[in-house]
Tab-separated table of C-alpha atoms and ligand atoms in Angstrom:
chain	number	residue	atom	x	y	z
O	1	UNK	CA	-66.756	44.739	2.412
O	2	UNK	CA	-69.406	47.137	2.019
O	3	UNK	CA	-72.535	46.970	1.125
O	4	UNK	CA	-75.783	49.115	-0.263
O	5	UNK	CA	-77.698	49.476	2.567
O	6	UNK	CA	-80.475	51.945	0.973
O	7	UNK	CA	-83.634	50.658	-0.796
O	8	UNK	CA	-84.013	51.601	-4.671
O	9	UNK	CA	-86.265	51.106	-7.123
O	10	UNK	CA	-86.047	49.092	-10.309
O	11	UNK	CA	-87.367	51.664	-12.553
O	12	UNK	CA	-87.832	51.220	-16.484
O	13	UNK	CA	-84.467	51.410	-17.856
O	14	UNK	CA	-83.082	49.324	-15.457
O	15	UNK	CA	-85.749	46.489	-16.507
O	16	UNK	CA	-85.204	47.336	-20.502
O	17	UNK	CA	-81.404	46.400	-19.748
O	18	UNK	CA	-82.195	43.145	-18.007
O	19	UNK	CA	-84.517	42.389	-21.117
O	20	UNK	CA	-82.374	43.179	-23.601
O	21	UNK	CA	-79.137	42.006	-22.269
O	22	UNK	CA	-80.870	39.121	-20.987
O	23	UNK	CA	-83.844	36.540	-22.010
O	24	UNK	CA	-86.881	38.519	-21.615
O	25	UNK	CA	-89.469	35.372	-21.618
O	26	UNK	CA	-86.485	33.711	-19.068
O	27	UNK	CA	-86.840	37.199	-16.975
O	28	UNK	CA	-90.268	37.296	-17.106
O	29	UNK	CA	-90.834	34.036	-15.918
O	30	UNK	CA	-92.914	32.514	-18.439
O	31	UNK	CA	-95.358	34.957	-17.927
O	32	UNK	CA	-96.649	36.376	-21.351
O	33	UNK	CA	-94.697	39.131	-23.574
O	34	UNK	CA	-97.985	40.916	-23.083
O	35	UNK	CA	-97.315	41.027	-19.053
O	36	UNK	CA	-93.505	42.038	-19.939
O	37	UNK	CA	-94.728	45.104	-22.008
O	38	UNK	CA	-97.162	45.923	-19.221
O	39	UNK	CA	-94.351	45.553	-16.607
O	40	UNK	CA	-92.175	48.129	-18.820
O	41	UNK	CA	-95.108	50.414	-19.576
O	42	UNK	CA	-95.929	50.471	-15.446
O	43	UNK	CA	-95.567	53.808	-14.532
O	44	UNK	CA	-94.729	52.362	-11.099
O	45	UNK	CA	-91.744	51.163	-10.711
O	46	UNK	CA	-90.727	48.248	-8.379
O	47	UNK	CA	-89.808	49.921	-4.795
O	48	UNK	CA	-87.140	47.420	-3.764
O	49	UNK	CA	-87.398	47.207	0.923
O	50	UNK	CA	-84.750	48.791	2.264
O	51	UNK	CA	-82.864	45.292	3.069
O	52	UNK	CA	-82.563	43.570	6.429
O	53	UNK	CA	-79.495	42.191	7.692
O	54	UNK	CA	-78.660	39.489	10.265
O	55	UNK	CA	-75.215	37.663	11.328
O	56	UNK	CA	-74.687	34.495	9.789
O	57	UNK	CA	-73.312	32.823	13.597
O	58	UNK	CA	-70.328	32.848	14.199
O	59	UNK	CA	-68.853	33.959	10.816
O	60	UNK	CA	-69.825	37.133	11.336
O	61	UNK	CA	-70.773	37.961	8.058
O	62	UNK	CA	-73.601	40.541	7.520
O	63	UNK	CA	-76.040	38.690	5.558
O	64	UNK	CA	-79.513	40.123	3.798
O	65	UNK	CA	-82.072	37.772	4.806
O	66	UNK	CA	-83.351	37.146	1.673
O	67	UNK	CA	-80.241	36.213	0.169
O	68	UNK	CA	-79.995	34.893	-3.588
O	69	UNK	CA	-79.744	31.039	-4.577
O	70	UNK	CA	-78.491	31.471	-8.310
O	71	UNK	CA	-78.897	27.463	-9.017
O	72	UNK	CA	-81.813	28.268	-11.220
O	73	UNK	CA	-80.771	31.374	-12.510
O	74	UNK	CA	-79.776	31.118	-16.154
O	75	UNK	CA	-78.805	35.141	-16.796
O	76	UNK	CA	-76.402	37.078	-14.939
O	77	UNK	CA	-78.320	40.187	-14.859
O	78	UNK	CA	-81.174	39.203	-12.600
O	79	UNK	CA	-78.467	38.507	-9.941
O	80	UNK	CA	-77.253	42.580	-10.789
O	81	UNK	CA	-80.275	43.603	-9.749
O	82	UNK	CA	-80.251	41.940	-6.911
O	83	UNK	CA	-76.646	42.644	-5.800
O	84	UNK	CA	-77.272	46.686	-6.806
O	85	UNK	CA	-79.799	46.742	-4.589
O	86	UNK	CA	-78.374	45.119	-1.209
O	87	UNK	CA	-78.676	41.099	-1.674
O	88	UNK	CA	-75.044	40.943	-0.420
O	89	UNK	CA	-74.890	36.442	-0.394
O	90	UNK	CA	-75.067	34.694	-3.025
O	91	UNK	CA	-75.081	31.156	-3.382
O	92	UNK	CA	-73.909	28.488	-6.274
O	93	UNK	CA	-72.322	24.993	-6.554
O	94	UNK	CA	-69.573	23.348	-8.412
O	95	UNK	CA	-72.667	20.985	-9.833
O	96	UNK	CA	-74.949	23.219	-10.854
O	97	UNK	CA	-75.518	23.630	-14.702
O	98	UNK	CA	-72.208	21.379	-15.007
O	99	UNK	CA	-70.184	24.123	-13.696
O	100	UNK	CA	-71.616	27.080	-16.184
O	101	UNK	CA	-74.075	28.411	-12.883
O	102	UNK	CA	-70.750	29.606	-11.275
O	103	UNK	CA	-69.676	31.311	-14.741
O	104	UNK	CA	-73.275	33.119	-14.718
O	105	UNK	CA	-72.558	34.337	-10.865
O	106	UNK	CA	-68.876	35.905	-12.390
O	107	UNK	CA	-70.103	37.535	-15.097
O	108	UNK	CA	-72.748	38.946	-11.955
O	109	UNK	CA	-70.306	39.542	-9.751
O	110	UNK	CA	-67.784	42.145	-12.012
O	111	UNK	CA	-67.463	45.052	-10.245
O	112	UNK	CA	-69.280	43.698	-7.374
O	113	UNK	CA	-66.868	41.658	-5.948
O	114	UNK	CA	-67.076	43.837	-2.408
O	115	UNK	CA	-70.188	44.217	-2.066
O	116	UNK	CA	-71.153	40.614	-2.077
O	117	UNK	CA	-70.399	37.443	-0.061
O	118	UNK	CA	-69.841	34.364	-2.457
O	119	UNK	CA	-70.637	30.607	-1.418
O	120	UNK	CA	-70.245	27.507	-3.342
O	121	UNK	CA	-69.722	23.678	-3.347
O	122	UNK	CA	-67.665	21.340	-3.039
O	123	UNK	CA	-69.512	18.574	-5.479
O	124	UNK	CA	-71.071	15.537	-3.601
O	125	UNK	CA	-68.250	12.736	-4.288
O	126	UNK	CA	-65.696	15.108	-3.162
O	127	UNK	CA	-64.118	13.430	-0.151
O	128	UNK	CA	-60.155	13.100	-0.211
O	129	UNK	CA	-57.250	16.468	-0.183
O	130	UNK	CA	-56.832	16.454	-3.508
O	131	UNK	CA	-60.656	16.392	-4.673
O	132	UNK	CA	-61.523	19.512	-2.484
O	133	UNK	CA	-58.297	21.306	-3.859
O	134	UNK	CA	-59.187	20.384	-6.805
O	135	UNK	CA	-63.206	21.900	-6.639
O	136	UNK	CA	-62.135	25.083	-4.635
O	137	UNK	CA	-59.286	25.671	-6.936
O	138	UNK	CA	-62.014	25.328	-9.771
O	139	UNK	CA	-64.460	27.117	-8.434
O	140	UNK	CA	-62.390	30.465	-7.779
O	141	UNK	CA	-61.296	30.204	-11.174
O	142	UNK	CA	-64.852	30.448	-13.082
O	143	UNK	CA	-66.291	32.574	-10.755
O	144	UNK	CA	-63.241	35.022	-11.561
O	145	UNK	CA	-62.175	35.281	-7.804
O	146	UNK	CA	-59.346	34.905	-5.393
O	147	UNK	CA	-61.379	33.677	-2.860
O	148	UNK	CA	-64.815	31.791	-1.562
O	149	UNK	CA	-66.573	33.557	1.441
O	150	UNK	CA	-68.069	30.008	2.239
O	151	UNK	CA	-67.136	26.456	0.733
O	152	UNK	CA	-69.707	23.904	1.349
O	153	UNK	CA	-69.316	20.562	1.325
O	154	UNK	CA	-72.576	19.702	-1.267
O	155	UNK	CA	-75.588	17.514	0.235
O	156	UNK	CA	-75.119	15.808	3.168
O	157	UNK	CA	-76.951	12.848	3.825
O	158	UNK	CA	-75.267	11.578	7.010
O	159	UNK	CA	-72.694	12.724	9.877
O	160	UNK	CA	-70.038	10.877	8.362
O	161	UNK	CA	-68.371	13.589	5.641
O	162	UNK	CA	-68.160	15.362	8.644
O	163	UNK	CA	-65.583	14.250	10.129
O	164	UNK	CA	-63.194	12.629	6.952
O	165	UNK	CA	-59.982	14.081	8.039
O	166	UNK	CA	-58.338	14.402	4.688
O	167	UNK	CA	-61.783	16.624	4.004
O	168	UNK	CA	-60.378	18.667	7.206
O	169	UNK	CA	-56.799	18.940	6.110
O	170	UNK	CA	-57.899	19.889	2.470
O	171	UNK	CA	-60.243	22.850	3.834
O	172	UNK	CA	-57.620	24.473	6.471
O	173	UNK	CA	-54.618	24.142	3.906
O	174	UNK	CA	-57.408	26.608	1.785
O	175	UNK	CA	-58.155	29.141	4.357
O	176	UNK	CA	-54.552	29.595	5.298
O	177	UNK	CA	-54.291	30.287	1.640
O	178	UNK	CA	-56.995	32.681	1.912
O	179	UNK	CA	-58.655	31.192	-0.335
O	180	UNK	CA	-61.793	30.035	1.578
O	181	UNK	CA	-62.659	32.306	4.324
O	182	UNK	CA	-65.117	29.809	6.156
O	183	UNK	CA	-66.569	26.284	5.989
O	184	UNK	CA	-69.703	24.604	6.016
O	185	UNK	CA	-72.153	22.032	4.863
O	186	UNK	CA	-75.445	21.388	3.100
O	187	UNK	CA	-77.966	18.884	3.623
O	188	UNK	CA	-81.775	17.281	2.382
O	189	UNK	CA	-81.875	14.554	4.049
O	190	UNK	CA	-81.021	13.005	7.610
O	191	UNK	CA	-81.021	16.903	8.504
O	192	UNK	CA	-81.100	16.463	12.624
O	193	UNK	CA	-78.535	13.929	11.827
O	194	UNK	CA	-76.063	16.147	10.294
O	195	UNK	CA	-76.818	19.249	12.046
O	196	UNK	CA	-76.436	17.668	15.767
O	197	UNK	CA	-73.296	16.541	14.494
O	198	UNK	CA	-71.727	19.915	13.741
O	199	UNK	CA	-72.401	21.009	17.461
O	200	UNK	CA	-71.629	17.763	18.922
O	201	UNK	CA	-67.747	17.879	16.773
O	202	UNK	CA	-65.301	18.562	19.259
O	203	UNK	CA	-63.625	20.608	16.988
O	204	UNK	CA	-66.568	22.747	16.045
O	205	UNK	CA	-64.728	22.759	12.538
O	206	UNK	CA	-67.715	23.813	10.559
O	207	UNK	CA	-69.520	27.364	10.388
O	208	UNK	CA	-72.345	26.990	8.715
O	209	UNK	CA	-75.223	25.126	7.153
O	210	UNK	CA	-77.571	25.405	4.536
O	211	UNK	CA	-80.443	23.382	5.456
O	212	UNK	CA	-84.135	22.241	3.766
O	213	UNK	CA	-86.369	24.390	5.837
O	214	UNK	CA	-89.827	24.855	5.544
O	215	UNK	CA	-93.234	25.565	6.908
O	216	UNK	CA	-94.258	21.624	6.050
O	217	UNK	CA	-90.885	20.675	8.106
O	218	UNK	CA	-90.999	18.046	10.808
O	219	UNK	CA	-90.193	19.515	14.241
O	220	UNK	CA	-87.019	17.336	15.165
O	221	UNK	CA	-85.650	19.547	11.810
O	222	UNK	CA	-86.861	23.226	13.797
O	223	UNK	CA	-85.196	21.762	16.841
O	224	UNK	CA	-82.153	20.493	15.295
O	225	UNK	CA	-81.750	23.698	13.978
O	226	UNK	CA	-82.276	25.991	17.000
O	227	UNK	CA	-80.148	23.729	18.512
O	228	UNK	CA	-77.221	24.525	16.208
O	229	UNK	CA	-77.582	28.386	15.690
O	230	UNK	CA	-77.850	28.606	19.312
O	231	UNK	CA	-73.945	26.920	19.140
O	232	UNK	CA	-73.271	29.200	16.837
O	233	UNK	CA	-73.555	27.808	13.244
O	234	UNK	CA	-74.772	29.729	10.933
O	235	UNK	CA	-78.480	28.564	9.378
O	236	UNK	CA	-79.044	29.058	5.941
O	237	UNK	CA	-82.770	27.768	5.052
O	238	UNK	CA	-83.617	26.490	1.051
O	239	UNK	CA	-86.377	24.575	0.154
O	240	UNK	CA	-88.318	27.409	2.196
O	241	UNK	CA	-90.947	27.194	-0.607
O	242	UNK	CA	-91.889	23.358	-0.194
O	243	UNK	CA	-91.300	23.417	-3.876
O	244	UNK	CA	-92.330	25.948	-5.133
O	245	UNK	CA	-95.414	24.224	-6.702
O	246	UNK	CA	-97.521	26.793	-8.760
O	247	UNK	CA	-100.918	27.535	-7.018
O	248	UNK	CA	-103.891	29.598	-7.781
O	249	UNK	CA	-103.300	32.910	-5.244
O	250	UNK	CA	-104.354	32.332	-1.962
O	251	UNK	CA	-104.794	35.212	-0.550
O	252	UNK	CA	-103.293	38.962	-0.622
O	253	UNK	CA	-99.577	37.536	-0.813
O	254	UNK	CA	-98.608	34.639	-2.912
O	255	UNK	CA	-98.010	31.515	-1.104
O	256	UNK	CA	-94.350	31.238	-1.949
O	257	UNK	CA	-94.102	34.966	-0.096
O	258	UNK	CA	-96.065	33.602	2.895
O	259	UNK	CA	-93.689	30.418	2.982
O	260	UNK	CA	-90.755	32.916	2.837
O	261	UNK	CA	-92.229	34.900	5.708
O	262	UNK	CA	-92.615	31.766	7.833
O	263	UNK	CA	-88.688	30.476	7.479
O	264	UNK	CA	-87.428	34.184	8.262
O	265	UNK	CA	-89.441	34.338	11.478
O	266	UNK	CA	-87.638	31.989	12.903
O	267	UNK	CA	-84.863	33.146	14.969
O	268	UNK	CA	-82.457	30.581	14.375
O	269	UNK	CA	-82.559	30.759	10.916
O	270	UNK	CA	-80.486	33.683	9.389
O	271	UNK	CA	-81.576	34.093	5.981
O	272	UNK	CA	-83.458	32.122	3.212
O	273	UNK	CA	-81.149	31.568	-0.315
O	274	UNK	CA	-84.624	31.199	-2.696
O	275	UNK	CA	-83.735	29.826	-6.230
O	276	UNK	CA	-84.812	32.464	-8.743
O	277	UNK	CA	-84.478	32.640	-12.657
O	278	UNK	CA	-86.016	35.658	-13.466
O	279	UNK	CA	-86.832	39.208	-12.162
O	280	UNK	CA	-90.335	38.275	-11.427
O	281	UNK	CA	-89.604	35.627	-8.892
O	282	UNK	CA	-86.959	37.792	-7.454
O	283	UNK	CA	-88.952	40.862	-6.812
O	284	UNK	CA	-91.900	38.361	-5.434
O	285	UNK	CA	-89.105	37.161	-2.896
O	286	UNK	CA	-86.728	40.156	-2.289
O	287	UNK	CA	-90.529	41.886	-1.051
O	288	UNK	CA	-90.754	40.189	2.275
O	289	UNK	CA	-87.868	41.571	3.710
O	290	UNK	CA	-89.003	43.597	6.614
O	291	UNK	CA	-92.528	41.841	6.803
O	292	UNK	CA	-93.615	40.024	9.521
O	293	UNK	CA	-94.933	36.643	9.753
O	294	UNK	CA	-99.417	36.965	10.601
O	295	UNK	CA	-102.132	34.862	11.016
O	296	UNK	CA	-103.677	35.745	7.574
O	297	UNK	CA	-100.041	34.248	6.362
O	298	UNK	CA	-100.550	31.082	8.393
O	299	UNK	CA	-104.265	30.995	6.953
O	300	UNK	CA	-102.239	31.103	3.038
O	301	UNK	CA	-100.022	28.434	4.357
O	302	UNK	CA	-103.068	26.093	5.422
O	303	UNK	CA	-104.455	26.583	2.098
O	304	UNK	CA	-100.835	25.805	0.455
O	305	UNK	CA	-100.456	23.023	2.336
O	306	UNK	CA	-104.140	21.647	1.215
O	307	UNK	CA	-102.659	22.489	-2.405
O	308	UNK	CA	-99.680	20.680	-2.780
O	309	UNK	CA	-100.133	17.802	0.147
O	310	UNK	CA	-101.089	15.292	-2.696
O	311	UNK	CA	-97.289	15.620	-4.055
O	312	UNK	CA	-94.833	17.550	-1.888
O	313	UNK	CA	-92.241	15.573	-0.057
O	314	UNK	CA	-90.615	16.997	2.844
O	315	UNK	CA	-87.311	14.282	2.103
O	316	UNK	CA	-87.456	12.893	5.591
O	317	UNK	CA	-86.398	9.218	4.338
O	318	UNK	CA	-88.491	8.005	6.569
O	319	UNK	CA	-89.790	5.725	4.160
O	320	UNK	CA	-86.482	4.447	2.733
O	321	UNK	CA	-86.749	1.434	5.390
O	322	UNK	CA	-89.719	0.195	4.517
O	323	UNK	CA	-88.442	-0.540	0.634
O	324	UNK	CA	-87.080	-3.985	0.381
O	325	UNK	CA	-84.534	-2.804	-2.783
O	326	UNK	CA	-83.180	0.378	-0.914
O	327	UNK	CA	-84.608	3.157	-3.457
O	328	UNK	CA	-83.179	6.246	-2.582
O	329	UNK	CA	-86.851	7.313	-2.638
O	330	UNK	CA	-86.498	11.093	-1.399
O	331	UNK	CA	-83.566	12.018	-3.488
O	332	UNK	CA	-85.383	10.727	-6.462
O	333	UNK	CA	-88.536	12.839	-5.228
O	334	UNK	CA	-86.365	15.820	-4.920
O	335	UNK	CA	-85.297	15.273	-8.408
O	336	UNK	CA	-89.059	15.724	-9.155
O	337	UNK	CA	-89.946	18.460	-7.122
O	338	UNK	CA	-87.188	19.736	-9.302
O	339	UNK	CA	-89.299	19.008	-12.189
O	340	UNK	CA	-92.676	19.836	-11.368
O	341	UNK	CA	-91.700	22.610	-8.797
O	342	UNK	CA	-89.142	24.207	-9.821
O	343	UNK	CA	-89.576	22.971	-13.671
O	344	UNK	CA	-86.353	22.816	-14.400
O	345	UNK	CA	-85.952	20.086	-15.732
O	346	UNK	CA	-82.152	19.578	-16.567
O	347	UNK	CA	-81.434	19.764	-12.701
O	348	UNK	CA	-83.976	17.162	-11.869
O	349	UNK	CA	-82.077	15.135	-14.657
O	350	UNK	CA	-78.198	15.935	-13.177
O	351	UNK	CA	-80.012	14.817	-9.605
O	352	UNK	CA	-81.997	11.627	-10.607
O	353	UNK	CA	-78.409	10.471	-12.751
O	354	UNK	CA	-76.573	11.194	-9.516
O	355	UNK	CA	-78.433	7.820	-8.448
O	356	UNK	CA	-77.046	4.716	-9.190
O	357	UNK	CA	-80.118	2.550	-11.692
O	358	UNK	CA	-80.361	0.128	-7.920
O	359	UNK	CA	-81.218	2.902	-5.841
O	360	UNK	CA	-83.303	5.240	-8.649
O	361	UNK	CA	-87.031	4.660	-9.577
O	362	UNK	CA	-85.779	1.957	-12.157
O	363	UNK	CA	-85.136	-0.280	-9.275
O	364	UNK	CA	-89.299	-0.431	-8.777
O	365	UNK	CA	-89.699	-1.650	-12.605
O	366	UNK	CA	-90.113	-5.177	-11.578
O	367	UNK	CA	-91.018	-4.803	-8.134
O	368	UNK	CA	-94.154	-7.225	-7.776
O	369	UNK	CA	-95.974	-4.571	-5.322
O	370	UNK	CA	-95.089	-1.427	-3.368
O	371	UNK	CA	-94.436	-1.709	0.240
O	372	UNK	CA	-92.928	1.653	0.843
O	373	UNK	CA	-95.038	3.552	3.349
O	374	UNK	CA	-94.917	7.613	3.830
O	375	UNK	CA	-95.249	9.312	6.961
O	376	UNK	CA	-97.137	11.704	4.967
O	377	UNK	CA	-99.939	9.701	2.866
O	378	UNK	CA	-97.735	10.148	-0.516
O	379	UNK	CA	-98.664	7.276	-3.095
O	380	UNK	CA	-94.754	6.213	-3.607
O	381	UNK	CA	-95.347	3.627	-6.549
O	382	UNK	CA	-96.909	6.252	-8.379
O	383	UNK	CA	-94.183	8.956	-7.702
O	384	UNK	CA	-91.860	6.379	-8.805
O	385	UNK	CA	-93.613	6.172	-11.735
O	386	UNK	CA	-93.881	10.018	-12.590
O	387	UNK	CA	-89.858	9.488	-11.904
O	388	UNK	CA	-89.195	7.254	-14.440
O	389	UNK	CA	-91.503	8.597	-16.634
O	390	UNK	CA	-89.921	12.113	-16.414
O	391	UNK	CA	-86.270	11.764	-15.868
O	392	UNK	CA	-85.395	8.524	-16.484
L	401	SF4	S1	-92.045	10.015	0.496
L	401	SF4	FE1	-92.894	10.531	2.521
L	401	SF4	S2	-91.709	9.364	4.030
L	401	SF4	FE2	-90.569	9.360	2.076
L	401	SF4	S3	-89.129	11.048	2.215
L	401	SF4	FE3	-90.992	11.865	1.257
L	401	SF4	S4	-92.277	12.660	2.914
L	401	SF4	FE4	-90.679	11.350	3.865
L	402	SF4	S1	-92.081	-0.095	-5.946
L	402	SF4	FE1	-91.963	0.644	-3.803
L	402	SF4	S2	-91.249	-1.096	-2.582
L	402	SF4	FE2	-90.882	-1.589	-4.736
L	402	SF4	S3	-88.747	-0.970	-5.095
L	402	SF4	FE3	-90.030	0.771	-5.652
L	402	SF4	S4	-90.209	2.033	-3.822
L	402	SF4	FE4	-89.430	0.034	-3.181
């Protein structure tokens, strides 16, 4: 495979084509068409970095460490951009946008094929041989491909998918297809859980893992994951964001660039997959590569933190114990960070339905008073609420 390893510029023609062959207000972000005329009319054009590479553990793989999460991304020419100018991972799911996200990463990926490593999902339920057939042989057929660079088995919330044999069986009949090349796993929730289980397998069967990662992140997650790249798995951070919660600048860099910054300078972690929908958020990203972490950074992040403490859940679960009816309380606050983070929200829908009505916020309804406690000073009953309220 080869790959661009020069930096280039995004200059005017190249941003006319993404507007017109694209959705300019979805490429601009929501920002006005005033600020999209201004962006054309600049008579500097975006100077991509040249782009930074690490190994991905033991796969090998070359990876640019800001690599491109495509779940949000809702036109395929943002992820051009991206690919033409070194981003050589790219990563989408069998779930997202009910299948059409790995359509939009084809239609990216024509004539690109070589210079860019492909992951995807297995989706969640997928447990026996012929449901994993059944995704992979799916997935390589919308995204136009004869084979998957890395299959992940989609959100983890537990060691136990792990190690389901028929899972196994299923995966290794693929690669000695060739059609999977390696195998990992993603996870939210229980993360030390799952990722002291893929160094503690005998069998070391799994490569990688794309992990929640974060400056707000607890440190049994940091040491989990040092832990596990130091074994050799590959560490993949999302979520580096916490949410990606708009916020007044705070400082010379935007938060979300000082939260990128922070994940990257952590050795064990090999690159960071942001979700981006338009050009905007990827050039705010794609920046960072080749900066270095600094106090004035840490000084955003305090600020950031202050900003978004009053809603952002790290998904620890911690507080799942201390509800009498079971609510799966952090996947249904992940649906809203989905919401009010990420504002999309027809994936905060897909991931609150995932729930059944039990475990979702409609299981707090009648619920005569609110006994869930968070480790971090959320107000759950009123989350809840804003759950129901939103996405039910
Ligand atoms: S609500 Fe609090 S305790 Fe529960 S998962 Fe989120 S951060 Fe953890
Ligand atoms: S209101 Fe609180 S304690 Fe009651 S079911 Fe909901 S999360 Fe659990």
């Amino acid at each position: 495979m080869s790959t661009k390893n020069g930096s280039g510029g995004l200059n005017r023609r190249e941003f006319l084509k993404v507007g017109v062959a694209g959705t300019t207000a979805a490429m601009i972000g929501g920002s006005s068409l005033a600020g999209a005329v201004q962006q054309l009319a600049s008579p500097d054009p975006f100077a991509f970095p040249s782009p930074v590479y690490r190994t991905l553990g033991r796969t090998g793989l070359k990876v640019s460490i800001v690599s491109f999460g495509a779940m949000l991304t809702p036109e395929p020419e943002v992820l051009k951009v991206a690919f033409d100018n070194g981003v050589n991972y790219v990563d989408t799911a069998r779930k997202y946008m009910d299948g059409k996200n790995e359509e939009i990463v084809a239609r990216a990926l024509k004539g690109r094929r070589d210079k860019v490593f492909v992951a995807t999902k297995t989706l969640p339920s997928s447990k026996t041989k012929e449901d994993i057939i059944r995704d992979v042989e799916t997935s390589l057929k919308t995204l136009e491909t004869d084979h998957i660079d890395v299959i992940q088995l989609h959100s983890l919330t537990d060691k136990d998918r792990i190690f389901i044999s028929e899972t196994r069986e299923a995966l290794l009949t693929l690669k000695q297809q060739g059609k999977v090349r390696f195998c990992g796993v993603t996870t939210h929730k229980n993360q030390p859980e799952v990722l002291n289980a893929l160094v503690d397998d005998k069998d070391r069967f799994f490569d990688t893992c794309l992990v929640a990662y974060n400056f707000e992140s607890h440190k049994d997650v940091a040491t989990a994951i040092e832990r596990a790249a130091k074994a050799g798995i590959g560490i993949i951070a999302m979520k580096t964001q916490a949410g990606g919660y708009k916020t007044e600048a705070l400082g010379k860099i935007s938060p979300h660039q000082a939260a990128l910054k922070f994940a990257l300078q952590n050795p064990s972690v090999t690159m960071a997959i942001p979700g981006m929908k338009d050009l905007s958020q990827f050039r705010e990203n794609v920046a960072v590569m080749g900066m270095t972490f600094k106090a004035t950074d840490a000084r955003i992040l305090q600020r950031y933190h202050a900003a978004v403490a009053g809603f952002y859940c790290d998904l620890c679960g911690t507080c799942e114990g201390t509800c009498p009816r079971g609510v799966d309380i952090s996947t249904v606050n992940r649906a809203l960070m989905y919401a009010e983070g990420y504002r999309d929200r027809e994936l905060a829908r897909s991931t609150y339905r995932e729930l059944p009505r039990s475990l979702s916020a409609d299981a707090c309804v009648d619920c005569p008073v609110c006994t869930a406690q968070c480790v971090n000073g959320l107000n759950i009953a009123a989350k809840m609420q804003q759950a129901r309220t939103l996405l039910a």
